[in-house]
Every structure is written in structure tokens, then in C-alpha cells.
């Protein structure tokens, strides 16, 4: 509950700060000019600069999977903590610099306006029919295509690459870079097309581009040709850049029309409602996406348990590689003795934590359809507990002996103790990996018993998991480190496929991710066709405002 409360509070603070920033930021963009096409170019420039930074964003997940950030045995969540700190260290100074460089045009004229109550301004903005049609257009489409963003990482990882997060992260990085580059380049055709077709028609073109992107995914989501995913990415990126750039620009046109009628600039009121609906679309998409993941019967428990095995094996493999290097460069037996002592102490501490974990697991009630699974689980946990306790006792005995014989043990004996400590440490880590694998086997057995349509899938996964367990059983901690290193490399390559989801889940994920945005796009087109602020009327408003403002200034 503490972690849930912490993340909820953090997200509330973060998104509140985003809103406080974005509303005056967007309203300021509208105030920069009263020329509708210059305004489009202005928001295009904003998108251009934003996409320059966005080119690096997709690689953050790949960076979080690098060992330098997540550490040995860590996962992408551990890595993302340090990646986010690195990003903050870059962006915060730049943001402060740009903030102090900004100047607000027309501030004195707007500041002299009579202050009006908040709810009066909200009621006035909501009474504008064109604004409502535009906002509903943006809201429905933003909600639909936020599903693409929220579910977009699941398809490459679990459908295209069968659960391999590293390969999926690499493709997501390339895909995100293509997205950002397309967004940068799409600014130029937007500024050419919009004046010729008009903003409303260009917005319809944007929606059609995004629909084409969704339809192309039927073919382009292909495990045999993973890089086909770039095709819908290009179409979707171009369509979304057109759509959201024009959306903000069109709110500015509505503000100009309102200014001509009332003589008051109310960009803040209009943009706050506009932004609120975008955020509500994002929030609804986030809420529904979670429910849809459950609807697709995605097995998060399976993924979590495989992650635990993968993290454990990677930690062991990394440790063995360190030991190989350590032994290759060993010249001083006293140094080896110190390392053996420190390693024995660290392993005993690790055993204490592992013992606590085993105690909690023994006390935790785990319901299985087959009562034999419950008995088997308890027996395996008790066995792991016994092995842990006996290993800890041997390590304490070794540490006590070496302490009592300090300076009196010859080099050969030190080397023997060093190898024994390594073997015991390795034995503990392997026991943990085997425990996690047993937990996965029990979970898959339970899912297999509950499933009516995916027995073949679970049979294959269970067989692969059993083979993994056998490979772990065959690793002898007393073998040469070189042999163990080769065995671990073989084991590591066989883990990722264990995350593969059922055919039903993979099908439903694609149906939801492709179909829902298409459905909501129909509503967006319905609303935008009822937007009546034409290009001719927009240009007329521009000229009338210029004439009026010149008269006021004179």
C-alpha cells in the first residue's frame, strides 16, 4: 500500500505540474500572432523542436535494460530509476534557461482587460459550438490513439519477439527514433498542405493517415519481418503531428473569432478546457488500457516470475565472469584470503534475506486446483530452506577457521578455501534460481489446469521450463568456472521464450490495439465535419482584427 500511495501521489503532483505548465504555455503560443497560418507554423516549430528531443526518448527503455544502469540481476524498473535522474539532470537546467529567455507579446493590452470570474469564462468557452466540436474531435482521437501508446510496447515484445524484452526494446528504440524523425520532417508538408486545403480538411487527412496506419498493422505486425512495424509508425507519426499541431492552431482561430465578437482575449479559458479534455482522454485510455490488458488474459504473473529467473541467472553469470577475471589476475594469496572472507560474509547476509523470503512464501496461502501442487510447493520451499541453513553453517565454520589461523595458512590452503567459498556462494544463487523456476512451473501447471483452449501452448512452455530446471540442476558449483560460464550462457539464451503469451491473448491484444482507435476515429470524423469555421472566415477574422486593433492603438 505504501508503494501504491507513493506512486499515486507522485503522479498527481507530476501531472498537476504538467497542467500548470502546459495551459499558459499553449495560451502563450496562441497570443504570438493573429495570422492563422503563421500560428500553424508556430505550433509546427514547437512540434519540430519537441521531436528533436523525442528522438532520444524511445532509447530510454533500451538504456534501462543495460547493466550499467540496472546493475547485475536488476530489471528495467531498476535501470529506469537512474536513467530518469540522468534525463532530469539534462532537462532541468535547459528548461530554466529557456524560461528566463521568454518574452510575452501583447501583455500590456491583455493585462488591462477587466478580470472575470473563472466559472463565467468556462461557461462562455463551453457555449462556443465550434470549440465544442473541435474539442470532442481531439478528445475522441486522443483517447483512441493513447491506447496505441499504452499497448504499443506489448505487441513488439510479446507478439513480434515472443517475450524477449531486450530484442523488443531495441526495436522500440528504432521505432521511436523513426517516429521522431518522421515528426520532424512532417512539419514541412503540413505547412504546405494546410494553407491549400484549409485546416479542417487537413485535419481530416490526418485522421485518414492514422486510420491507414492502423489498418497496415494487420500485415505489418509480423514476427517473421519485425521491421515492417516501421511502416505504420511513419503513417501514424505524420498523422498525429498534423492532428495535434492543427488542433492547437485551430483553438487559436476560435479565440480570434471570440475576440472579434467580445473584444476580450480568453486564450487561457479556451486552452484550459481543450487541454483538460486531452488529459481526460489520456486518463480514460490509461484506465481502460489496464482493464483491456486484463480482458486479453495477459499473464503478468508469468512475466514477473520469468523476470525473477532471468535476473537471478544474469546475476550468477555476471558473478562468474568477475571471478574468472579475479582468478586470472590473482597474484597475492593474502588478497584472495580477504576476498574469500568478504564473500563468505556477504553470502551469509544474502542467505538471511533469502531465508526471510522463504519463510514468507511458506506462510503465504497459494490456492491451486490440484492439492498436490500445494504439497509440492511446500516441500520445495522447505528443501531450499534446509540447503540455505546448511550452507550458512559451513560458511560460518570456514570464516571462523580462517580467522583463527590468520597469517598461518599456506597459499595452497587459501586457494582451496577461496574455491570452496565460491562454490558455496554459487550454490546458494543457483538454489534461488531453481526456487524461482519451481514457482514458475507451479504457476504454469495451475494455468494449464484452468485453461480450456491453450493446452498446447502451456504444454510447450511447461516443457521448456522443465528443460530449464534440468539445465540448472546440471550446473555443479564445484566444476571449473569456465565450464559453468558456458552452461550459464546456454541457460540465459533459453529464458526469454518462457514469457510467451497464449495465442488468444496475442490475438486479442492486436484486435484491441488496432480496432479501438479505428472505431474512435469514426467519431472524430463525425465531430470535425460539424466544425464550421472555414478558411475564408478565418482570413476575414484576421483582417477585421488587424483593422480594429490599429484603430484602438491610434
Coordinates of C-alpha atoms in Angstrom, one line a residue:
X1 CA 0.0 0.0 0.0
X2 CA 2.9 2.4 0.7
X3 CA 4.3 1.9 -2.8
X4 CA 0.8 2.3 -4.4
X5 CA 0.2 5.5 -2.4
X6 CA 3.7 6.8 -3.2
X7 CA 3.3 6.3 -7.0
X8 CA -0.3 7.8 -6.9
X9 CA 0.9 10.9 -5.0
X10 CA 3.9 11.3 -7.3
X11 CA 1.8 11.0 -10.4
X12 CA -0.8 13.5 -9.1
X13 CA 2.0 16.0 -8.4
X14 CA 3.7 15.4 -11.7
X15 CA 0.5 15.7 -13.9
X16 CA -0.7 18.7 -11.9
X17 CA 2.7 20.4 -12.6
X18 CA 2.4 19.5 -16.3
X19 CA -1.1 21.1 -16.5
X20 CA 0.1 24.2 -14.7
X21 CA 2.9 24.5 -17.2
X22 CA 1.0 23.5 -20.4
X23 CA -2.1 25.8 -20.1
X24 CA -0.2 29.1 -20.0
X25 CA 2.4 27.7 -22.5
X26 CA -0.3 26.8 -25.0
X27 CA -2.2 30.0 -24.5
X28 CA 1.0 32.0 -25.0
X29 CA 1.5 30.2 -28.3
X30 CA -1.9 31.5 -29.5
X31 CA -1.1 35.1 -28.4
X32 CA 2.1 35.2 -30.5
X33 CA 0.2 36.1 -33.7
X34 CA -3.3 36.6 -35.1
X35 CA -2.4 35.2 -38.5
X36 CA -3.9 31.7 -38.7
X37 CA -1.2 30.3 -41.0
X38 CA 1.6 31.9 -39.0
X39 CA 0.0 30.3 -35.9
X40 CA 0.1 26.9 -37.6
X41 CA 3.8 27.4 -38.5
X42 CA 4.4 28.5 -34.9
X43 CA 2.9 25.3 -33.4
X44 CA 4.8 23.3 -36.1
X45 CA 8.0 24.8 -34.8
X46 CA 7.1 23.7 -31.3
X47 CA 6.4 20.1 -32.7
X48 CA 9.7 20.3 -34.6
X49 CA 11.8 21.1 -31.5
X50 CA 9.8 18.6 -29.4
X51 CA 10.5 15.8 -31.8
X52 CA 14.2 16.6 -31.9
X53 CA 14.3 15.8 -28.2
X54 CA 11.8 12.9 -28.7
X55 CA 14.4 11.1 -30.9
X56 CA 16.2 10.1 -27.8
X57 CA 13.1 9.1 -25.7
X58 CA 12.5 5.6 -27.3
X59 CA 16.0 4.6 -26.3
X60 CA 15.4 5.2 -22.6
X61 CA 13.8 1.8 -22.2
X62 CA 16.8 0.2 -24.0
X63 CA 19.2 2.2 -21.7
X64 CA 17.2 1.0 -18.7
X65 CA 17.9 -2.6 -19.8
X66 CA 21.7 -2.0 -19.9
X67 CA 23.6 -3.5 -17.0
X68 CA 25.4 -0.2 -16.3
X69 CA 22.0 1.3 -15.2
X70 CA 20.1 -1.7 -13.8
X71 CA 23.0 -3.5 -12.2
X72 CA 23.6 -7.3 -12.1
X73 CA 20.4 -9.1 -11.6
X74 CA 18.3 -6.0 -11.9
X75 CA 15.4 -5.3 -14.3
X76 CA 14.3 -2.4 -16.4
X77 CA 12.5 -0.8 -13.4
X78 CA 15.8 -0.6 -11.5
X79 CA 17.5 0.8 -14.6
X80 CA 14.9 3.4 -15.2
X81 CA 15.4 5.0 -11.8
X82 CA 18.9 6.0 -12.8
X83 CA 18.0 6.8 -16.5
X84 CA 15.3 9.2 -15.2
X85 CA 17.8 11.0 -12.9
X86 CA 20.2 11.4 -15.9
X87 CA 17.4 12.9 -18.0
X88 CA 16.3 15.3 -15.2
X89 CA 19.9 16.5 -14.8
X90 CA 19.9 17.5 -18.5
X91 CA 16.5 18.9 -18.9
X92 CA 16.0 21.0 -15.7
X93 CA 18.9 23.4 -16.4
X94 CA 17.8 23.8 -20.1
X95 CA 14.2 24.5 -19.0
X96 CA 15.2 27.2 -16.6
X97 CA 17.4 28.8 -19.2
X98 CA 14.6 28.9 -21.8
X99 CA 12.1 30.1 -19.3
X100 CA 14.1 33.2 -18.4
X101 CA 14.7 33.9 -22.2
X102 CA 11.0 34.0 -23.0
X103 CA 9.1 37.3 -23.7
X104 CA 5.3 37.6 -23.7
X105 CA 3.9 39.8 -26.6
X106 CA 0.8 42.0 -26.1
X107 CA 0.9 41.6 -22.3
X108 CA 0.0 45.2 -21.6
X109 CA -3.2 45.2 -23.7
X110 CA -4.4 41.9 -22.2
X111 CA -3.4 42.9 -18.6
X112 CA -5.7 46.0 -18.9
X113 CA -8.7 43.7 -19.5
X114 CA -11.4 43.6 -16.8
X115 CA -11.0 40.5 -14.6
X116 CA -13.8 38.0 -14.9
X117 CA -14.8 35.0 -12.6
X118 CA -13.4 31.6 -13.5
X119 CA -16.8 29.9 -14.0
X120 CA -18.0 32.8 -16.1
X121 CA -15.1 32.2 -18.5
X122 CA -15.7 28.4 -18.5
X123 CA -19.4 28.9 -19.3
X124 CA -18.5 31.3 -22.1
X125 CA -16.0 28.9 -23.7
X126 CA -18.3 25.9 -23.5
X127 CA -21.0 27.9 -25.2
X128 CA -18.9 28.1 -28.4
X129 CA -20.2 25.4 -30.8
X130 CA -17.0 25.3 -33.0
X131 CA -14.9 24.9 -29.9
X132 CA -17.0 22.0 -28.6
X133 CA -16.9 20.2 -32.0
X134 CA -13.1 20.7 -32.1
X135 CA -12.6 19.6 -28.5
X136 CA -14.7 16.4 -29.0
X137 CA -12.7 15.6 -32.2
X138 CA -9.4 15.9 -30.3
X139 CA -10.8 14.1 -27.2
X140 CA -12.1 11.0 -29.0
X141 CA -9.0 10.6 -31.2
X142 CA -6.5 11.4 -28.3
X143 CA -8.2 8.7 -26.3
X144 CA -8.2 6.2 -29.1
X145 CA -4.5 6.7 -30.0
X146 CA -3.4 6.8 -26.4
X147 CA -4.3 3.1 -26.5
X148 CA -1.7 2.7 -29.2
X149 CA 1.0 4.3 -26.9
X150 CA -0.1 2.4 -23.8
X151 CA -0.3 -1.0 -25.5
X152 CA 2.3 -0.3 -28.2
X153 CA 5.2 -1.9 -26.2
X154 CA 3.3 -5.1 -25.6
X155 CA 3.0 -6.0 -29.3
X156 CA 6.7 -5.8 -30.3
X157 CA 7.8 -7.6 -27.1
X158 CA 5.2 -10.3 -26.7
X159 CA 3.9 -10.9 -30.2
X160 CA 6.8 -10.0 -32.5
X161 CA 9.6 -11.2 -30.3
X162 CA 7.8 -13.8 -28.2
X163 CA 8.6 -12.1 -24.8
X164 CA 12.2 -11.1 -25.5
X165 CA 12.3 -7.7 -23.8
X166 CA 15.9 -6.9 -24.9
X167 CA 15.1 -7.5 -28.6
X168 CA 11.8 -5.8 -28.2
X169 CA 13.4 -2.8 -26.5
X170 CA 15.9 -2.5 -29.4
X171 CA 13.0 -2.5 -31.9
X172 CA 11.1 0.0 -29.8
X173 CA 14.2 2.2 -29.8
X174 CA 14.5 2.1 -33.6
X175 CA 10.7 2.5 -34.0
X176 CA 10.6 5.5 -31.7
X177 CA 13.5 7.2 -33.5
X178 CA 11.7 6.7 -36.8
X179 CA 8.6 8.2 -35.1
X180 CA 10.5 11.3 -34.0
X181 CA 12.4 11.8 -37.3
X182 CA 9.1 11.5 -39.2
X183 CA 7.6 14.0 -36.8
X184 CA 10.4 16.4 -37.6
X185 CA 10.1 16.0 -41.3
X186 CA 6.3 16.1 -41.4
X187 CA 6.3 19.7 -40.2
X188 CA 7.3 20.8 -43.8
X189 CA 4.4 19.1 -45.7
X190 CA 2.0 20.3 -43.0
X191 CA 2.9 23.9 -43.6
X192 CA 2.4 23.4 -47.4
X193 CA -0.8 21.4 -47.3
X194 CA -2.7 23.4 -44.6
X195 CA -3.0 26.7 -46.5
X196 CA -4.0 24.9 -49.7
X197 CA -6.7 22.5 -48.2
X198 CA -7.7 24.5 -45.2
X199 CA -7.2 23.4 -41.6
X200 CA -10.4 21.4 -41.3
X201 CA -9.7 19.3 -44.4
X202 CA -6.1 18.9 -43.4
X203 CA -7.3 17.6 -40.0
X204 CA -9.4 15.0 -41.9
X205 CA -6.4 14.0 -43.9
X206 CA -4.5 13.5 -40.6
X207 CA -7.3 11.2 -39.3
X208 CA -7.3 9.2 -42.5
X209 CA -3.5 8.8 -42.3
X210 CA -3.8 7.4 -38.8
X211 CA -6.6 5.0 -39.9
X212 CA -4.3 3.8 -42.7
X213 CA -1.6 3.3 -40.1
X214 CA -3.9 1.1 -38.0
X215 CA -5.0 -1.0 -41.0
X216 CA -1.5 -1.5 -42.1
X217 CA -0.7 -3.1 -38.7
X218 CA -2.8 -6.1 -39.8
X219 CA 0.1 -7.0 -42.2
X220 CA 3.0 -5.2 -40.5
X221 CA 2.8 -6.9 -37.1
X222 CA 4.7 -9.9 -38.4
X223 CA 7.2 -12.0 -36.3
X224 CA 9.0 -13.1 -39.5
X225 CA 9.6 -9.5 -40.6
X226 CA 9.7 -7.4 -37.4
X227 CA 10.9 -4.2 -39.0
X228 CA 7.7 -3.9 -41.0
X229 CA 6.4 -2.2 -37.9
X230 CA 8.2 1.0 -39.2
X231 CA 5.5 1.4 -41.9
X232 CA 2.5 2.1 -39.6
X233 CA 4.9 4.1 -37.4
X234 CA 5.7 6.6 -40.2
X235 CA 2.0 7.0 -41.1
X236 CA 0.9 7.3 -37.5
X237 CA 3.6 9.8 -36.6
X238 CA 2.8 12.0 -39.6
X239 CA -0.9 11.9 -38.9
X240 CA -0.6 12.7 -35.2
X241 CA 1.8 15.6 -35.9
X242 CA -0.7 17.0 -38.4
X243 CA -3.6 16.4 -36.0
X244 CA -2.3 17.9 -32.7
X245 CA -0.4 20.8 -34.3
X246 CA -3.6 21.8 -36.2
X247 CA -5.8 21.2 -33.1
X248 CA -3.9 23.8 -31.1
X249 CA -3.7 26.2 -34.0
X250 CA -7.5 25.9 -34.6
X251 CA -8.2 26.7 -30.9
X252 CA -6.3 30.0 -31.6
X253 CA -8.6 30.7 -34.6
X254 CA -11.6 30.2 -32.3
X255 CA -10.1 32.6 -29.8
X256 CA -9.7 35.2 -32.6
X257 CA -13.4 34.8 -33.6
X258 CA -14.4 35.2 -30.0
X259 CA -12.1 38.3 -29.6
X260 CA -13.8 39.9 -32.6
X261 CA -17.2 39.3 -31.1
X262 CA -16.4 40.3 -27.5
X263 CA -13.3 42.4 -27.6
X264 CA -11.7 40.2 -25.0
X265 CA -8.8 37.7 -25.3
X266 CA -9.6 34.5 -23.5
X267 CA -6.9 32.0 -24.7
X268 CA -6.4 30.7 -21.2
X269 CA -10.0 29.7 -20.7
X270 CA -10.3 28.0 -24.1
X271 CA -6.9 26.3 -23.9
X272 CA -7.5 25.1 -20.3
X273 CA -10.7 23.3 -21.3
X274 CA -9.1 22.0 -24.5
X275 CA -6.1 20.6 -22.5
X276 CA -8.4 19.2 -19.8
X277 CA -10.2 17.1 -22.4
X278 CA -6.9 15.9 -23.9
X279 CA -5.8 14.9 -20.4
X280 CA -9.2 13.3 -19.6
X281 CA -8.8 11.3 -22.9
X282 CA -5.3 10.2 -21.7
X283 CA -6.6 9.3 -18.3
X284 CA -9.5 7.3 -19.6
X285 CA -7.2 5.5 -22.1
X286 CA -4.9 4.6 -19.2
X287 CA -7.8 3.3 -17.1
X288 CA -9.4 1.3 -19.9
X289 CA -6.0 0.0 -21.2
X290 CA -5.4 -1.6 -17.8
X291 CA -8.9 -3.2 -18.0
X292 CA -8.2 -4.3 -21.6
X293 CA -4.9 -6.0 -20.6
X294 CA -6.9 -8.0 -18.1
X295 CA -9.6 -8.7 -20.8
X296 CA -6.9 -10.1 -23.1
X297 CA -5.9 -12.5 -20.3
X298 CA -2.3 -11.3 -20.4
X299 CA -0.4 -13.3 -17.7
X300 CA 1.6 -10.7 -15.8
X301 CA 2.4 -13.2 -13.1
X302 CA 4.1 -15.4 -15.6
X303 CA 6.2 -12.5 -16.9
X304 CA 7.1 -11.4 -13.4
X305 CA 8.3 -14.9 -12.4
X306 CA 10.3 -15.3 -15.6
X307 CA 11.9 -11.9 -14.9
X308 CA 12.9 -13.2 -11.5
X309 CA 14.6 -16.2 -13.0
X310 CA 16.2 -14.1 -15.7
X311 CA 17.5 -11.6 -13.2
X312 CA 18.9 -14.4 -11.0
X313 CA 20.7 -16.1 -13.9
X314 CA 22.2 -12.9 -15.2
X315 CA 23.4 -12.1 -11.7
X316 CA 25.1 -15.5 -11.4
X317 CA 26.6 -15.2 -14.9
X318 CA 28.0 -11.8 -14.1
X319 CA 29.4 -13.0 -10.8
X320 CA 31.1 -16.0 -12.5
X321 CA 32.7 -13.6 -15.1
X322 CA 34.0 -11.4 -12.3
X323 CA 35.5 -14.5 -10.6
X324 CA 37.2 -15.7 -13.8
X325 CA 38.8 -12.3 -14.2
X326 CA 39.7 -12.3 -10.5
X327 CA 41.4 -15.7 -10.6
X328 CA 43.2 -14.9 -13.9
X329 CA 44.8 -11.9 -12.2
X330 CA 45.4 -13.5 -8.7
X331 CA 49.0 -13.0 -7.6
X332 CA 48.7 -12.4 -3.9
X333 CA 47.2 -15.2 -1.7
X334 CA 46.5 -12.7 1.1
X335 CA 44.3 -10.7 -1.3
X336 CA 42.4 -14.0 -2.2
X337 CA 42.0 -14.7 1.5
X338 CA 40.5 -11.3 2.1
X339 CA 38.1 -11.7 -0.9
X340 CA 37.1 -15.2 0.4
X341 CA 36.3 -13.8 3.9
X342 CA 34.3 -10.8 2.5
X343 CA 32.5 -13.1 0.0
X344 CA 31.6 -15.5 2.8
X345 CA 30.2 -12.7 4.9
X346 CA 28.2 -11.2 2.1
X347 CA 26.8 -14.6 1.2
X348 CA 25.7 -15.2 4.8
X349 CA 23.8 -11.9 4.7
X350 CA 22.3 -12.8 1.4
X351 CA 21.2 -16.1 2.9
X352 CA 19.4 -14.3 5.8
X353 CA 17.4 -12.3 3.3
X354 CA 16.6 -15.4 1.3
X355 CA 15.6 -17.2 4.4
X356 CA 13.1 -14.4 5.2
X357 CA 11.8 -14.7 1.7
X358 CA 11.3 -18.5 2.1
X359 CA 9.5 -18.0 5.4
X360 CA 7.1 -15.5 3.9
X361 CA 6.5 -17.9 0.9
X362 CA 5.8 -20.8 3.3
X363 CA 3.3 -18.7 5.2
X364 CA 1.6 -17.3 2.1
X365 CA -1.5 -19.1 1.1
X366 CA -1.4 -20.1 -2.5
X367 CA -4.5 -21.7 -3.9
X368 CA -4.1 -24.5 -6.5
X369 CA -6.8 -26.5 -8.2
X370 CA -4.6 -29.6 -7.7
X371 CA -3.9 -30.1 -4.0
X372 CA -0.7 -32.0 -4.9
X373 CA 0.8 -28.7 -6.2
X374 CA 0.4 -27.1 -2.8
X375 CA 2.2 -30.0 -1.2
X376 CA 4.9 -30.0 -3.8
X377 CA 5.4 -26.2 -3.4
X378 CA 5.8 -26.5 0.4
X379 CA 8.2 -29.4 0.0
X380 CA 10.4 -27.4 -2.4
X381 CA 10.5 -24.4 -0.2
X382 CA 11.4 -26.4 2.9
X383 CA 14.2 -28.1 0.9
X384 CA 15.5 -24.7 -0.2
X385 CA 15.4 -23.6 3.4
X386 CA 17.4 -26.7 4.6
X387 CA 20.1 -26.2 1.9
X388 CA 20.4 -22.5 2.8
X389 CA 20.8 -23.2 6.5
X390 CA 23.4 -25.9 6.0
X391 CA 25.3 -23.7 3.5
X392 CA 25.3 -20.8 6.0
X393 CA 26.7 -23.1 8.7
X394 CA 29.6 -24.3 6.5
X395 CA 30.5 -20.7 5.6
X396 CA 30.5 -19.6 9.2
X397 CA 32.8 -22.6 10.0
X398 CA 35.2 -21.6 7.2
X399 CA 35.2 -17.9 8.3
X400 CA 35.9 -19.0 11.9
X401 CA 38.7 -21.3 10.9
X402 CA 40.4 -18.6 8.7
X403 CA 40.1 -16.0 11.5
X404 CA 41.7 -18.4 14.0
X405 CA 44.6 -19.2 11.6
X406 CA 45.2 -15.7 10.2
X407 CA 48.7 -15.5 8.8
X408 CA 49.3 -19.2 9.4
X409 CA 47.6 -20.7 6.3
X410 CA 49.7 -21.5 3.3
X411 CA 48.9 -20.4 -0.2
X412 CA 47.5 -23.7 -1.4
X413 CA 45.1 -23.9 1.6
X414 CA 44.0 -20.3 1.0
X415 CA 43.3 -21.1 -2.7
X416 CA 41.3 -24.2 -1.6
X417 CA 39.2 -22.1 0.8
X418 CA 38.7 -19.4 -1.8
X419 CA 37.3 -22.0 -4.3
X420 CA 35.1 -23.6 -1.6
X421 CA 33.6 -20.2 -0.7
X422 CA 32.9 -19.5 -4.4
X423 CA 31.3 -22.9 -4.8
X424 CA 29.0 -22.4 -1.7
X425 CA 28.1 -18.9 -2.9
X426 CA 27.3 -20.1 -6.3
X427 CA 25.3 -23.0 -4.9
X428 CA 23.1 -20.5 -3.0
X429 CA 22.5 -18.4 -6.1
X430 CA 21.7 -21.5 -8.1
X431 CA 19.3 -22.7 -5.4
X432 CA 17.5 -19.3 -5.6
X433 CA 17.2 -19.6 -9.4
X434 CA 15.8 -23.2 -9.1
X435 CA 13.3 -22.0 -6.5
X436 CA 12.1 -19.3 -8.9
X437 CA 11.9 -21.9 -11.7
X438 CA 9.8 -24.2 -9.5
X439 CA 7.5 -21.3 -8.7
X440 CA 7.0 -20.7 -12.4
X441 CA 6.4 -24.4 -13.1
X442 CA 3.7 -24.5 -10.4
X443 CA 2.1 -21.3 -11.8
X444 CA 2.1 -22.7 -15.4
X445 CA 0.7 -26.0 -14.2
X446 CA -2.2 -24.1 -12.5
X447 CA -2.9 -22.0 -15.6
X448 CA -2.8 -25.2 -17.7
X449 CA -5.5 -26.8 -15.5
X450 CA -7.7 -23.7 -15.7
X451 CA -7.4 -23.2 -19.5
X452 CA -9.7 -24.9 -22.0
X453 CA -8.2 -23.6 -25.2
X454 CA -4.5 -23.2 -24.7
X455 CA -3.3 -26.7 -23.6
X456 CA -0.8 -26.9 -26.4
X457 CA 0.7 -23.5 -25.5
X458 CA 1.1 -24.4 -21.9
X459 CA 2.4 -27.9 -22.7
X460 CA 5.2 -26.3 -24.7
X461 CA 6.0 -23.6 -22.1
X462 CA 5.9 -26.2 -19.3
X463 CA 8.3 -28.5 -21.3
X464 CA 10.7 -25.6 -21.9
X465 CA 10.6 -24.6 -18.2
X466 CA 11.2 -28.2 -17.2
X467 CA 14.2 -28.3 -19.5
X468 CA 15.5 -25.0 -18.0
X469 CA 15.2 -26.6 -14.5
X470 CA 17.1 -29.6 -15.6
X471 CA 19.9 -27.4 -17.0
X472 CA 20.1 -25.6 -13.7
X473 CA 20.2 -29.0 -11.9
X474 CA 23.2 -30.0 -14.1
X475 CA 25.3 -27.0 -13.0
X476 CA 27.7 -28.2 -10.4
X477 CA 29.1 -25.3 -8.3
X478 CA 32.3 -27.3 -7.9
X479 CA 33.0 -27.5 -11.6
X480 CA 35.5 -25.2 -13.3
X481 CA 34.3 -21.6 -13.6
X482 CA 34.9 -21.7 -17.4
X483 CA 32.5 -24.7 -17.7
X484 CA 29.9 -23.0 -15.5
X485 CA 30.2 -19.8 -17.6
X486 CA 29.4 -21.8 -20.8
X487 CA 26.5 -23.5 -19.1
X488 CA 25.0 -20.2 -17.9
X489 CA 25.4 -18.6 -21.3
X490 CA 23.3 -21.5 -22.7
X491 CA 20.7 -21.2 -19.9
X492 CA 20.4 -17.5 -20.4
X493 CA 19.5 -17.8 -24.0
X494 CA 16.6 -20.2 -23.2
X495 CA 14.8 -17.9 -20.7
X496 CA 13.1 -15.2 -22.8
X497 CA 10.7 -17.6 -24.7
X498 CA 9.2 -18.6 -21.4
X499 CA 7.4 -15.2 -21.4
X500 CA 5.4 -16.1 -24.5
X501 CA 1.6 -15.5 -24.0
X502 CA -1.3 -17.6 -25.2
X503 CA -2.5 -17.3 -28.8
X504 CA -5.8 -15.9 -27.6
X505 CA -4.0 -13.2 -25.6
X506 CA -1.8 -12.2 -28.6
X507 CA -4.8 -12.1 -30.9
X508 CA -6.9 -10.0 -28.6
X509 CA -4.1 -7.6 -27.9
X510 CA -3.8 -6.9 -31.7
X511 CA -7.6 -6.7 -32.1
X512 CA -7.8 -4.1 -29.3
X513 CA -4.7 -2.1 -30.2
X514 CA -5.7 -1.9 -33.9
X515 CA -9.5 -1.8 -33.7
X516 CA -10.3 0.6 -30.8
X517 CA -8.5 3.6 -32.3
X518 CA -10.2 2.9 -35.7
X519 CA -13.6 2.9 -34.0
X520 CA -13.0 6.2 -32.2
X521 CA -11.7 7.8 -35.4
X522 CA -15.2 7.4 -36.9
X523 CA -16.5 9.6 -34.1
X524 CA -13.7 12.1 -34.6
X525 CA -14.6 12.5 -38.3
X526 CA -18.3 12.9 -37.3
X527 CA -17.4 15.8 -35.0
X528 CA -14.9 17.6 -37.3
X529 CA -17.4 17.6 -40.2
X530 CA -19.6 19.8 -37.9
X531 CA -16.8 22.3 -37.3
X532 CA -18.0 25.4 -39.4
X533 CA -15.1 27.9 -39.1
X534 CA -13.9 27.9 -42.7
X535 CA -10.6 29.1 -44.2
X536 CA -12.4 32.1 -45.8
X537 CA -14.0 33.1 -42.5
X538 CA -10.7 32.7 -40.6
X539 CA -8.9 35.0 -43.1
X540 CA -11.8 37.5 -42.8
X541 CA -11.4 37.5 -39.0
X542 CA -7.7 38.1 -39.2
X543 CA -8.2 41.2 -41.4
X544 CA -11.0 42.6 -39.2
X545 CA -8.9 42.1 -36.0
X546 CA -6.0 43.9 -37.6
X547 CA -8.2 46.8 -38.6
X548 CA -9.8 47.0 -35.1
X549 CA -6.5 46.8 -33.3
X550 CA -5.0 49.6 -35.4
X551 CA -8.0 51.8 -34.5
X552 CA -7.5 51.0 -30.8
X553 CA -3.8 51.7 -30.9
X554 CA -4.4 55.0 -32.7

